[in-house]
XYZ file of C-alpha atoms in Angstrom:
90
model
C -45.325 -17.930 -20.924
C -44.833 -16.530 -18.080
C -41.818 -13.923 -17.369
C -39.806 -14.609 -14.450
C -38.999 -11.512 -12.074
C -36.250 -10.809 -10.176
C -36.515 -8.915 -6.705
C -35.364 -5.445 -7.573
C -34.045 -3.151 -4.866
C -36.940 -0.810 -3.604
C -36.077 2.194 -1.027
C -37.628 -0.077 1.585
C -35.333 -3.235 0.727
C -31.724 -1.129 -0.088
C -30.028 -3.332 2.641
C -27.517 -5.663 1.447
C -27.014 -8.956 3.406
C -23.574 -10.549 3.059
C -23.205 -14.478 3.245
C -20.767 -13.942 5.833
C -20.479 -11.422 9.016
C -17.794 -10.223 10.751
C -17.738 -13.091 13.588
C -17.001 -15.528 10.431
C -13.980 -13.354 8.981
C -12.848 -12.992 12.708
C -12.816 -16.644 12.903
C -11.582 -17.248 9.683
C -8.521 -14.948 9.924
C -7.630 -16.973 13.250
C -7.866 -20.540 11.344
C -5.912 -18.845 8.616
C -2.932 -17.734 11.229
C -2.920 -21.356 12.386
C -2.760 -22.937 9.165
C 0.323 -20.463 8.387
C 1.725 -21.051 11.913
C 1.463 -24.917 11.119
C 3.332 -24.492 7.783
C 6.081 -22.092 9.339
C 6.572 -24.812 12.322
C 7.341 -27.822 9.500
C 10.042 -25.661 8.053
C 13.529 -25.803 8.539
C 17.005 -27.157 6.973
C 16.969 -30.558 4.931
C 19.269 -33.397 4.799
C 21.660 -33.604 1.645
C 24.144 -36.667 0.076
C 26.909 -35.103 2.152
C 25.278 -34.400 5.493
C 22.349 -35.990 7.806
C 20.240 -33.706 9.269
C 18.399 -35.185 12.153
C 16.288 -32.335 12.621
C 14.134 -33.880 9.795
C 12.490 -35.956 12.431
C 11.787 -33.747 15.347
C 8.580 -33.639 16.786
C 7.950 -29.908 15.866
C 7.958 -30.972 12.518
C 6.330 -34.194 12.221
C 3.614 -33.951 15.019
C 3.235 -30.364 16.338
C 3.553 -28.450 12.691
C 0.898 -30.763 11.074
C -1.448 -30.807 13.774
C -1.655 -27.049 14.253
C -2.331 -26.867 10.358
C -4.850 -29.713 10.419
C -7.004 -27.927 13.403
C -6.260 -24.391 11.435
C -8.092 -25.944 8.744
C -11.027 -27.640 10.820
C -11.471 -24.363 12.559
C -11.683 -22.768 8.618
C -14.716 -24.885 7.931
C -16.026 -24.042 11.638
C -15.661 -20.242 10.956
C -17.155 -20.532 7.319
C -20.429 -22.197 8.682
C -21.015 -20.652 12.231
C -24.283 -18.662 12.634
C -24.681 -16.458 15.554
C -27.505 -16.507 17.852
C -28.754 -12.915 17.215
C -28.692 -13.713 13.732
C -30.919 -16.803 13.997
C -33.387 -14.493 15.546
C -33.278 -11.561 13.111
């Protein structure tokens, strides 16, 4: 029966390769900030049985906040799968 051999690090091959690079981490940090900003824009006072707060229907809370959060999630996916040009050549 054949035994499986695993790549053992040698003196020539000690370089550790990470799946995500510095550019990916920067893009993901920007996307995370966009997501947090979108959720913060959606926060505010709520209505109760005693008083109605018309601010719950403001454009900031039902359009702008969710849009920024959604774009942040999309940008996060882009940040994860992005590959730089010089990485492709190496």
